[in-house]
Amino acid sequence: MDLFTPVTLGDLELANRVVMAPLTRMRAGASGVPNDLLVEHYEQRAGLGLIVTEGTYPRPESQAFVGQPGIVTDEQQAGWARVADAVHARGGRIVMQLMHGGRVTHPDVNGGRRVEAPSALAIQGEGHTEQGKQAYPVPHALTVEEAQEVRDDFVRAARRAIDAGLDGVEVHGANGYLLHEFLSPASNVRDDQYGGTPENRARFVVEVVRAVAEEIGAGRVGLRISPEHNIQDALETDHEDVRATYGHLLDELRPLDLAYLSVLHREPAGDLVQELRARFGGPLVANSGFGSITTREEAVQLIEAAHAEVVAVGRAAIANPDLVERWHGEHPENEPNPHTFYAPGAEGYTDYPFLARA
């Protein structure tokens, strides 16, 4: 296998094996409608084998960030249709990451609505709101019936994404947001069908992914997980519990034949990720995580050693809209500017130079 050769993930046919990781950028304004800036940003990066959009909220309560786009209203759907058309016009592929922020939000972010989680446990720390930094509130613990309403909103959002012309969806089960909160024994202290044992903590994620796959076809659905990432208080410090929880999750999902499994982990070639990959039984998108920038050398090595089918890249894809061309020709790269990652406007978003202009 070679990083620059085509690959098929379920129903998704990719021109190369470099994927743009889902990257929160907070440029969609108060309406959550993808605007001209988002259209240009994603269009510029259509040379990547697959674009995974920034986490997009599937119900109003689930908005985690000021300026985050949604897929709840007709206007938001129409905005994403413009994005999909622009990416497709350049021969690209794009899937939408569906993200419920869970307890990682505040009423001053999600329009004054309640904050939802598996259990009524607040995160330690503060989040950015329209009124500045504020402590995270104690969330409302979803009832079984309310959790199933959330599941149905994931399904509706997936249908909207497909109707907008995107090629598929990625269900966000990572990074301490709602689905990950169900998986972690630190954030899920329920004693009903969704809590307690590894099997019960995995149950809600299984139900969401299964329902989304039934709605739009499993070949257009990916799942992102981040076992042992220990972020945003979704702690997973017992290695055997991690293996049991995620192993059961993937055993349950294996019969669906999903498009891919995306794993954020510091050791993508290590025993845990490779065991989970085997239990999933389908294509693996490897992402080595937040700790270090994914380099060309790492990406090439992961594919050539057959540790993954595809590699997800974050910061290098932010700074280099023509990343595949640069990596293929071993050209110099632009350096990412972290000060503009979450800032408004075009700077650090659509103004990174292409090779021809570098």
GROMACS .gro file of C-alpha atoms in nm:
model
  358
    1MET     CA    1   0.000   0.000   0.000
    2ASP     CA    2   0.108   0.357  -0.070
    3LEU     CA    3  -0.017   0.680   0.091
    4PHE     CA    4  -0.097   0.828  -0.250
    5THR     CA    5  -0.296   0.537  -0.397
    6PRO     CA    6  -0.676   0.513  -0.409
    7VAL     CA    7  -0.869   0.327  -0.141
    8THR     CA    8  -1.234   0.236  -0.085
    9LEU     CA    9  -1.397   0.280   0.254
   10GLY     CA   10  -1.743   0.127   0.234
   11ASP     CA   11  -1.928   0.333  -0.026
   12LEU     CA   12  -1.658   0.602  -0.025
   13GLU     CA   13  -1.400   0.594  -0.304
   14LEU     CA   14  -1.094   0.801  -0.214
   15ALA     CA   15  -0.824   0.920  -0.454
   16ASN     CA   16  -0.557   0.889  -0.183
   17ARG     CA   17  -0.517   0.782   0.179
   18VAL     CA   18  -0.469   1.124   0.342
   19VAL     CA   19  -0.781   1.234   0.532
   20MET     CA   20  -0.850   1.575   0.680
   21ALA     CA   21  -0.925   1.516   1.047
   22PRO     CA   22  -1.235   1.685   1.197
   23LEU     CA   23  -1.113   2.025   1.317
   24THR     CA   24  -1.313   2.269   1.529
   25ARG     CA   25  -1.270   2.616   1.371
   26MET     CA   26  -1.570   2.819   1.498
   27ARG     CA   27  -1.632   3.028   1.183
   28ALA     CA   28  -2.006   2.967   1.128
   29GLY     CA   29  -2.135   3.265   1.328
   30ALA     CA   30  -2.436   3.277   1.558
   31SER     CA   31  -2.665   3.106   1.306
   32GLY     CA   32  -2.450   2.794   1.267
   33VAL     CA   33  -2.502   2.820   0.891
   34PRO     CA   34  -2.197   2.738   0.675
   35ASN     CA   35  -2.103   3.065   0.502
   36ASP     CA   36  -1.879   3.172   0.214
   37LEU     CA   37  -1.572   3.132   0.436
   38LEU     CA   38  -1.651   2.767   0.515
   39VAL     CA   39  -1.727   2.696   0.149
   40GLU     CA   40  -1.388   2.835   0.047
   41HIS     CA   41  -1.200   2.659   0.328
   42TYR     CA   42  -1.332   2.314   0.245
   43GLU     CA   43  -1.314   2.366  -0.131
   44GLN     CA   44  -0.943   2.455  -0.100
   45ARG     CA   45  -0.878   2.116   0.065
   46ALA     CA   46  -1.064   1.898  -0.187
   47GLY     CA   47  -0.736   1.735  -0.293
   48LEU     CA   48  -0.730   1.535   0.028
   49GLY     CA   49  -0.863   1.183  -0.013
   50LEU     CA   50  -1.147   1.260   0.227
   51ILE     CA   51  -1.253   1.566   0.424
   52VAL     CA   52  -1.416   1.504   0.760
   53THR     CA   53  -1.593   1.825   0.857
   54GLU     CA   54  -1.561   1.994   1.191
   55GLY     CA   55  -1.796   1.855   1.455
   56THR     CA   56  -2.148   1.966   1.359
   57TYR     CA   57  -2.429   1.971   1.613
   58PRO     CA   58  -2.733   1.747   1.549
   59ARG     CA   59  -2.966   1.917   1.801
   60PRO     CA   60  -2.962   2.266   1.954
   61GLU     CA   61  -2.874   2.144   2.305
   62SER     CA   62  -2.564   1.975   2.168
   63GLN     CA   63  -2.386   2.289   2.044
   64ALA     CA   64  -2.049   2.298   2.224
   65PHE     CA   65  -1.880   2.608   2.078
   66VAL     CA   66  -1.965   2.962   1.981
   67GLY     CA   67  -1.952   2.974   1.600
   68GLN     CA   68  -1.995   2.598   1.556
   69PRO     CA   69  -2.203   2.491   1.254
   70GLY     CA   70  -2.517   2.283   1.293
   71ILE     CA   71  -2.728   2.048   1.083
   72VAL     CA   72  -3.064   2.115   1.248
   73THR     CA   73  -3.236   2.377   1.029
   74ASP     CA   74  -3.315   2.405   0.658
   75GLU     CA   75  -3.075   2.703   0.637
   76GLN     CA   76  -2.791   2.501   0.786
   77GLN     CA   77  -2.862   2.215   0.548
   78ALA     CA   78  -2.857   2.455   0.252
   79GLY     CA   79  -2.524   2.596   0.370
   80TRP     CA   80  -2.372   2.248   0.386
   81ALA     CA   81  -2.509   2.176   0.037
   82ARG     CA   82  -2.297   2.467  -0.090
   83VAL     CA   83  -1.993   2.319   0.083
   84ALA     CA   84  -2.055   1.973  -0.063
   85ASP     CA   85  -2.109   2.112  -0.414
   86ALA     CA   86  -1.783   2.309  -0.398
   87VAL     CA   87  -1.582   2.008  -0.278
   88HIS     CA   88  -1.736   1.778  -0.539
   89ALA     CA   89  -1.670   2.029  -0.815
   90ARG     CA   90  -1.300   1.982  -0.744
   91GLY     CA   91  -1.328   1.602  -0.734
   92GLY     CA   92  -1.320   1.570  -0.356
   93ARG     CA   93  -1.509   1.361  -0.103
   94ILE     CA   94  -1.658   1.497   0.220
   95VAL     CA   95  -1.836   1.345   0.520
   96MET     CA   96  -1.994   1.532   0.811
   97GLN     CA   97  -1.887   1.465   1.166
   98LEU     CA   98  -2.200   1.457   1.384
   99MET     CA   99  -2.107   1.578   1.732
  100HIS     CA  100  -2.317   1.612   2.046
  101GLY     CA  101  -2.108   1.819   2.288
  102GLY     CA  102  -2.266   1.657   2.592
  103ARG     CA  103  -2.161   1.831   2.914
  104VAL     CA  104  -1.883   2.023   2.735
  105THR     CA  105  -2.099   2.331   2.684
  106HIS     CA  106  -2.293   2.602   2.867
  107PRO     CA  107  -2.640   2.762   2.831
  108ASP     CA  108  -2.465   3.077   2.705
  109VAL     CA  109  -2.335   2.868   2.413
  110ASN     CA  110  -2.636   2.652   2.322
  111GLY     CA  111  -2.901   2.924   2.329
  112GLY     CA  112  -3.004   2.897   2.693
  113ARG     CA  113  -3.092   2.529   2.671
  114ARG     CA  114  -3.010   2.259   2.921
  115VAL     CA  115  -2.674   2.084   2.917
  116GLU     CA  116  -2.710   1.708   2.860
  117ALA     CA  117  -2.495   1.417   2.978
  118PRO     CA  118  -2.522   1.054   3.090
  119SER     CA  119  -2.485   1.158   3.455
  120ALA     CA  120  -2.517   1.481   3.656
  121LEU     CA  121  -2.141   1.530   3.687
  122ALA     CA  122  -1.983   1.859   3.582
  123ILE     CA  123  -1.643   1.893   3.416
  124GLN     CA  124  -1.379   2.068   3.618
  125GLY     CA  125  -1.278   2.390   3.448
  126GLU     CA  126  -1.420   2.665   3.232
  127GLY     CA  127  -1.548   2.695   2.877
  128HIS     CA  128  -1.560   2.986   2.634
  129THR     CA  129  -1.905   3.147   2.606
  130GLU     CA  130  -2.048   3.465   2.454
  131GLN     CA  131  -1.995   3.623   2.799
  132GLY     CA  132  -1.633   3.510   2.834
  133LYS     CA  133  -1.500   3.208   3.023
  134GLN     CA  134  -1.747   3.041   3.258
  135ALA     CA  135  -1.743   2.730   3.474
  136TYR     CA  136  -1.910   2.426   3.322
  137PRO     CA  137  -2.251   2.366   3.484
  138VAL     CA  138  -2.377   2.042   3.635
  139PRO     CA  139  -2.552   1.875   3.340
  140HIS     CA  140  -2.896   1.718   3.322
  141ALA     CA  141  -2.870   1.338   3.335
  142LEU     CA  142  -3.064   1.211   3.035
  143THR     CA  143  -3.343   0.963   3.105
  144VAL     CA  144  -3.358   0.652   2.888
  145GLU     CA  145  -3.639   0.811   2.685
  146GLU     CA  146  -3.447   1.139   2.645
  147ALA     CA  147  -3.135   0.950   2.535
  148GLN     CA  148  -3.342   0.781   2.266
  149GLU     CA  149  -3.464   1.124   2.152
  150VAL     CA  150  -3.097   1.224   2.117
  151ARG     CA  151  -3.039   0.908   1.911
  152ASP     CA  152  -3.326   1.006   1.682
  153ASP     CA  153  -3.174   1.353   1.637
  154PHE     CA  154  -2.849   1.192   1.523
  155VAL     CA  155  -3.054   1.001   1.266
  156ARG     CA  156  -3.235   1.315   1.146
  157ALA     CA  157  -2.905   1.501   1.121
  158ALA     CA  158  -2.749   1.218   0.918
  159ARG     CA  159  -3.043   1.228   0.677
  160ARG     CA  160  -3.003   1.604   0.640
  161ALA     CA  161  -2.631   1.562   0.568
  162ILE     CA  162  -2.699   1.310   0.293
  163ASP     CA  163  -2.982   1.522   0.153
  164ALA     CA  164  -2.738   1.815   0.145
  165GLY     CA  165  -2.515   1.608  -0.082
  166LEU     CA  166  -2.239   1.502   0.156
  167ASP     CA  167  -2.092   1.159   0.094
  168GLY     CA  168  -2.150   1.025   0.444
  169VAL     CA  169  -2.125   1.096   0.815
  170GLU     CA  170  -1.882   1.027   1.095
  171VAL     CA  171  -2.037   0.970   1.438
  172HIS     CA  172  -1.823   1.144   1.701
  173GLY     CA  173  -1.764   0.906   1.991
  174ALA     CA  174  -1.438   1.065   2.106
  175ASN     CA  175  -1.271   1.350   2.295
  176GLY     CA  176  -1.497   1.364   2.601
  177TYR     CA  177  -1.820   1.464   2.423
  178LEU     CA  178  -2.157   1.297   2.478
  179LEU     CA  179  -2.101   0.952   2.328
  180HIS     CA  180  -1.758   0.926   2.487
  181GLU     CA  181  -1.917   1.034   2.817
  182PHE     CA  182  -2.137   0.724   2.799
  183LEU     CA  183  -1.830   0.503   2.740
  184SER     CA  184  -1.617   0.640   3.024
  185PRO     CA  185  -1.675   0.506   3.378
  186ALA     CA  186  -1.564   0.846   3.513
  187SER     CA  187  -1.845   1.038   3.340
  188ASN     CA  188  -2.110   0.762   3.335
  189VAL     CA  189  -2.222   0.648   3.681
  190ARG     CA  190  -2.568   0.532   3.572
  191ASP     CA  191  -2.722   0.212   3.711
  192ASP     CA  192  -2.967   0.144   3.427
  193GLN     CA  193  -2.928  -0.018   3.084
  194TYR     CA  194  -2.678   0.252   2.980
  195GLY     CA  195  -2.444   0.231   3.278
  196GLY     CA  196  -2.232   0.012   3.503
  197THR     CA  197  -2.077  -0.268   3.300
  198PRO     CA  198  -1.860  -0.216   2.990
  199GLU     CA  199  -2.142  -0.368   2.783
  200ASN     CA  200  -2.400  -0.125   2.923
  201ARG     CA  201  -2.173   0.179   2.882
  202ALA     CA  202  -2.121   0.086   2.516
  203ARG     CA  203  -2.492   0.029   2.454
  204PHE     CA  204  -2.597   0.386   2.370
  205VAL     CA  205  -2.314   0.434   2.119
  206VAL     CA  206  -2.410   0.105   1.953
  207GLU     CA  207  -2.773   0.218   1.930
  208VAL     CA  208  -2.682   0.556   1.778
  209VAL     CA  209  -2.447   0.413   1.517
  210ARG     CA  210  -2.686   0.132   1.428
  211ALA     CA  211  -2.977   0.374   1.385
  212VAL     CA  212  -2.773   0.611   1.168
  213ALA     CA  213  -2.653   0.319   0.954
  214GLU     CA  214  -3.010   0.198   0.907
  215GLU     CA  215  -3.113   0.546   0.790
  216ILE     CA  216  -2.840   0.625   0.536
  217GLY     CA  217  -2.661   0.293   0.474
  218ALA     CA  218  -2.368   0.156   0.675
  219GLY     CA  219  -2.129   0.208   0.385
  220ARG     CA  220  -2.164   0.583   0.435
  221VAL     CA  221  -2.106   0.579   0.813
  222GLY     CA  222  -1.782   0.602   1.009
  223LEU     CA  223  -1.722   0.610   1.385
  224ARG     CA  224  -1.451   0.805   1.566
  225ILE     CA  225  -1.324   0.693   1.908
  226SER     CA  226  -1.036   0.801   2.134
  227PRO     CA  227  -0.975   0.528   2.394
  228GLU     CA  228  -0.741   0.627   2.679
  229HIS     CA  229  -0.729   0.987   2.558
  230ASN     CA  230  -0.830   1.106   2.907
  231ILE     CA  231  -0.956   1.444   2.796
  232GLN     CA  232  -1.235   1.665   2.935
  233ASP     CA  233  -1.274   1.439   3.240
  234ALA     CA  234  -1.386   1.138   3.033
  235LEU     CA  235  -1.113   0.938   3.205
  236GLU     CA  236  -1.028   0.582   3.103
  237THR     CA  237  -0.737   0.476   3.323
  238ASP     CA  238  -0.810   0.103   3.365
  239HIS     CA  239  -0.661  -0.063   3.057
  240GLU     CA  240  -0.864  -0.382   3.094
  241ASP     CA  241  -1.188  -0.186   3.127
  242VAL     CA  242  -1.094   0.005   2.810
  243ARG     CA  243  -1.036  -0.321   2.622
  244ALA     CA  244  -1.365  -0.461   2.749
  245THR     CA  245  -1.570  -0.150   2.672
  246TYR     CA  246  -1.434  -0.074   2.326
  247GLY     CA  247  -1.396  -0.440   2.238
  248HIS     CA  248  -1.765  -0.497   2.307
  249LEU     CA  249  -1.858  -0.179   2.118
  250LEU     CA  250  -1.676  -0.298   1.806
  251ASP     CA  251  -1.793  -0.659   1.837
  252GLU     CA  252  -2.150  -0.522   1.827
  253LEU     CA  253  -2.081  -0.293   1.530
  254ARG     CA  254  -1.875  -0.539   1.323
  255PRO     CA  255  -2.179  -0.702   1.153
  256LEU     CA  256  -2.290  -0.364   1.014
  257ASP     CA  257  -1.991  -0.331   0.777
  258LEU     CA  258  -1.942   0.039   0.847
  259ALA     CA  259  -1.730   0.247   0.611
  260TYR     CA  260  -1.449   0.293   0.863
  261LEU     CA  261  -1.333   0.321   1.221
  262SER     CA  262  -1.129   0.632   1.306
  263VAL     CA  263  -0.912   0.595   1.617
  264LEU     CA  264  -0.738   0.885   1.789
  265HIS     CA  265  -0.458   0.731   1.997
  266ARG     CA  266  -0.094   0.814   2.068
  267GLU     CA  267   0.012   0.466   1.946
  268PRO     CA  268  -0.186   0.380   1.632
  269ALA     CA  269   0.045   0.084   1.562
  270GLY     CA  270   0.021  -0.040   1.923
  271ASP     CA  271  -0.155  -0.346   2.060
  272LEU     CA  272  -0.477  -0.174   2.173
  273VAL     CA  273  -0.555   0.002   1.845
  274GLN     CA  274  -0.462  -0.301   1.637
  275GLU     CA  275  -0.679  -0.529   1.855
  276LEU     CA  276  -0.973  -0.291   1.816
  277ARG     CA  277  -0.909  -0.274   1.442
  278ALA     CA  278  -0.924  -0.654   1.421
  279ARG     CA  279  -1.245  -0.670   1.621
  280PHE     CA  280  -1.402  -0.401   1.401
  281GLY     CA  281  -1.305  -0.594   1.090
  282GLY     CA  282  -1.309  -0.296   0.852
  283PRO     CA  283  -1.087  -0.009   0.739
  284LEU     CA  284  -0.895   0.186   1.004
  285VAL     CA  285  -0.833   0.560   0.988
  286ALA     CA  286  -0.535   0.622   1.217
  287ASN     CA  287  -0.479   0.951   1.397
  288SER     CA  288  -0.187   0.981   1.638
  289GLY     CA  289  -0.351   1.255   1.835
  290PHE     CA  290  -0.311   1.600   1.977
  291GLY     CA  291   0.035   1.556   2.127
  292SER     CA  292   0.240   1.599   1.810
  293ILE     CA  293   0.183   1.711   1.453
  294THR     CA  294   0.138   1.420   1.212
  295THR     CA  295   0.431   1.425   0.970
  296ARG     CA  296   0.462   1.291   0.618
  297GLU     CA  297   0.709   1.033   0.745
  298GLU     CA  298   0.470   0.902   1.009
  299ALA     CA  299   0.181   0.886   0.761
  300VAL     CA  300   0.389   0.701   0.500
  301GLN     CA  301   0.516   0.455   0.760
  302LEU     CA  302   0.169   0.376   0.899
  303ILE     CA  303   0.039   0.291   0.551
  304GLU     CA  304   0.346   0.105   0.425
  305ALA     CA  305   0.358  -0.106   0.742
  306ALA     CA  306  -0.014  -0.181   0.695
  307HIS     CA  307  -0.103  -0.045   1.040
  308ALA     CA  308  -0.398   0.146   0.885
  309GLU     CA  309  -0.576   0.192   0.553
  310VAL     CA  310  -0.589   0.571   0.587
  311VAL     CA  311  -0.423   0.842   0.800
  312ALA     CA  312  -0.610   1.144   0.942
  313VAL     CA  313  -0.413   1.467   0.953
  314GLY     CA  314  -0.502   1.782   1.147
  315ARG     CA  315  -0.262   2.075   1.173
  316ALA     CA  316  -0.078   2.002   0.848
  317ALA     CA  317  -0.417   2.008   0.667
  318ILE     CA  318  -0.501   2.341   0.831
  319ALA     CA  319  -0.181   2.505   0.708
  320ASN     CA  320  -0.153   2.336   0.367
  321PRO     CA  321  -0.467   2.333   0.153
  322ASP     CA  322  -0.265   2.141  -0.109
  323LEU     CA  323  -0.117   1.898   0.145
  324VAL     CA  324  -0.134   1.588  -0.074
  325GLU     CA  325   0.049   1.765  -0.358
  326ARG     CA  326   0.316   1.886  -0.114
  327TRP     CA  327   0.362   1.545   0.048
  328HIS     CA  328   0.361   1.360  -0.283
  329GLY     CA  329   0.632   1.585  -0.426
  330GLU     CA  330   0.814   1.620  -0.090
  331HIS     CA  331   0.779   1.998  -0.107
  332PRO     CA  332   0.820   2.232   0.193
  333GLU     CA  333   0.512   2.289   0.409
  334ASN     CA  334   0.350   2.601   0.551
  335GLU     CA  335   0.368   2.624   0.929
  336PRO     CA  336   0.029   2.629   1.110
  337ASN     CA  337  -0.048   2.939   1.317
  338PRO     CA  338  -0.220   2.819   1.638
  339HIS     CA  339  -0.325   3.173   1.732
  340THR     CA  340  -0.578   3.165   1.445
  341PHE     CA  341  -0.715   2.813   1.496
  342TYR     CA  342  -1.027   2.938   1.678
  343ALA     CA  343  -1.027   3.304   1.577
  344PRO     CA  344  -1.294   3.453   1.350
  345GLY     CA  345  -1.227   3.554   0.990
  346ALA     CA  346  -1.013   3.443   0.699
  347GLU     CA  347  -0.673   3.480   0.864
  348GLY     CA  348  -0.528   3.137   0.934
  349TYR     CA  349  -0.830   2.978   0.765
  350THR     CA  350  -0.839   3.047   0.392
  351ASP     CA  351  -0.519   3.252   0.343
  352TYR     CA  352  -0.250   2.981   0.368
  353PRO     CA  353  -0.060   2.988   0.036
  354PHE     CA  354  -0.074   2.713  -0.225
  355LEU     CA  355   0.249   2.581  -0.379
  356ALA     CA  356   0.217   2.792  -0.693
  357ARG     CA  357   0.192   3.108  -0.481
  358ALA     CA  358   0.434   3.006  -0.206
   0.00000   0.00000   0.00000
